mmCIF file of C-alpha atoms in Angstrom:
data_model
loop_
_atom_site.group_PDB
_atom_site.id
_atom_site.type_symbol
_atom_site.label_atom_id
_atom_site.label_comp_id
_atom_site.label_asym_id
_atom_site.label_seq_id
_atom_site.Cartn_x
_atom_site.Cartn_y
_atom_site.Cartn_z
ATOM 1 C CA MET A 57 1.746 -14.295 3.041
ATOM 2 C CA ALA A 58 -1.441 -15.071 1.148
ATOM 3 C CA PRO A 59 -2.938 -12.344 -1.031
ATOM 4 C CA VAL A 60 -5.940 -10.569 0.400
ATOM 5 C CA SER A 61 -8.980 -10.421 -1.844
ATOM 6 C CA ASN A 62 -10.725 -7.069 -1.789
ATOM 7 C CA SER A 63 -13.356 -5.466 -3.982
ATOM 8 C CA LYS A 64 -11.460 -2.160 -4.011
ATOM 9 C CA THR A 65 -8.833 -1.497 -6.665
ATOM 10 C CA ALA A 66 -5.918 0.745 -5.760
ATOM 11 C CA ILE A 67 -4.478 2.958 -8.470
ATOM 12 C CA ILE A 68 -0.770 3.681 -8.256
ATOM 13 C CA ILE A 69 0.432 7.062 -9.505
ATOM 14 C CA ARG A 70 3.876 8.632 -9.732
ATOM 15 C CA THR A 71 4.218 11.791 -7.609
ATOM 16 C CA GLU A 72 7.101 13.884 -6.361
ATOM 17 C CA TRP A 73 7.169 11.575 -3.296
ATOM 18 C CA GLY A 74 7.461 8.426 -5.430
ATOM 19 C CA LEU A 75 4.907 5.776 -6.336
ATOM 20 C CA THR A 76 1.797 6.628 -4.335
ATOM 21 C CA ILE A 77 -1.654 5.141 -3.835
ATOM 22 C CA ALA A 78 -4.039 7.544 -5.584
ATOM 23 C CA ALA A 79 -5.856 10.060 -3.355
ATOM 24 C CA THR A 80 -3.526 9.323 -0.421
ATOM 25 C CA ARG A 81 -0.051 10.244 0.743
ATOM 26 C CA ILE A 82 0.846 6.569 1.254
ATOM 27 C CA THR A 83 3.779 5.463 -0.879
ATOM 28 C CA LEU A 84 4.600 1.937 -1.940
ATOM 29 C CA TYR A 85 7.705 2.255 0.221
ATOM 30 C CA ASP A 86 5.449 2.799 3.257
ATOM 31 C CA VAL A 87 3.463 -0.318 2.383
ATOM 32 C CA MET A 88 6.630 -2.387 1.921
ATOM 33 C CA ASP A 89 7.911 -1.244 5.334
ATOM 34 C CA TYR A 90 4.660 -2.455 6.924
ATOM 35 C CA VAL A 91 4.838 -5.782 5.071
ATOM 36 C CA THR A 92 8.442 -6.451 6.099
ATOM 37 C CA ALA A 93 7.538 -5.557 9.700
ATOM 38 C CA GLN A 94 4.800 -8.247 9.433
ATOM 39 C CA TYR A 95 1.841 -5.950 10.044
ATOM 40 C CA PRO A 96 -1.476 -7.724 9.403
ATOM 41 C CA PRO A 97 -2.923 -6.773 5.974
ATOM 42 C CA LYS A 98 -6.096 -5.352 7.549
ATOM 43 C CA LEU A 99 -3.976 -2.793 9.467
ATOM 44 C CA ILE A 100 -1.999 -1.727 6.400
ATOM 45 C CA GLY A 101 -4.947 -0.735 4.187
#
């Protein structure tokens, strides 16, 4: 999969739920599940 260029920068923080995208409840584990299920990048973000 090719990287998607975007002007936004996500900040990753450690919370009680794990590594999370700042200001959301989306964890990196959620993102990895979407990637392995071959979701299109525009539907993940």
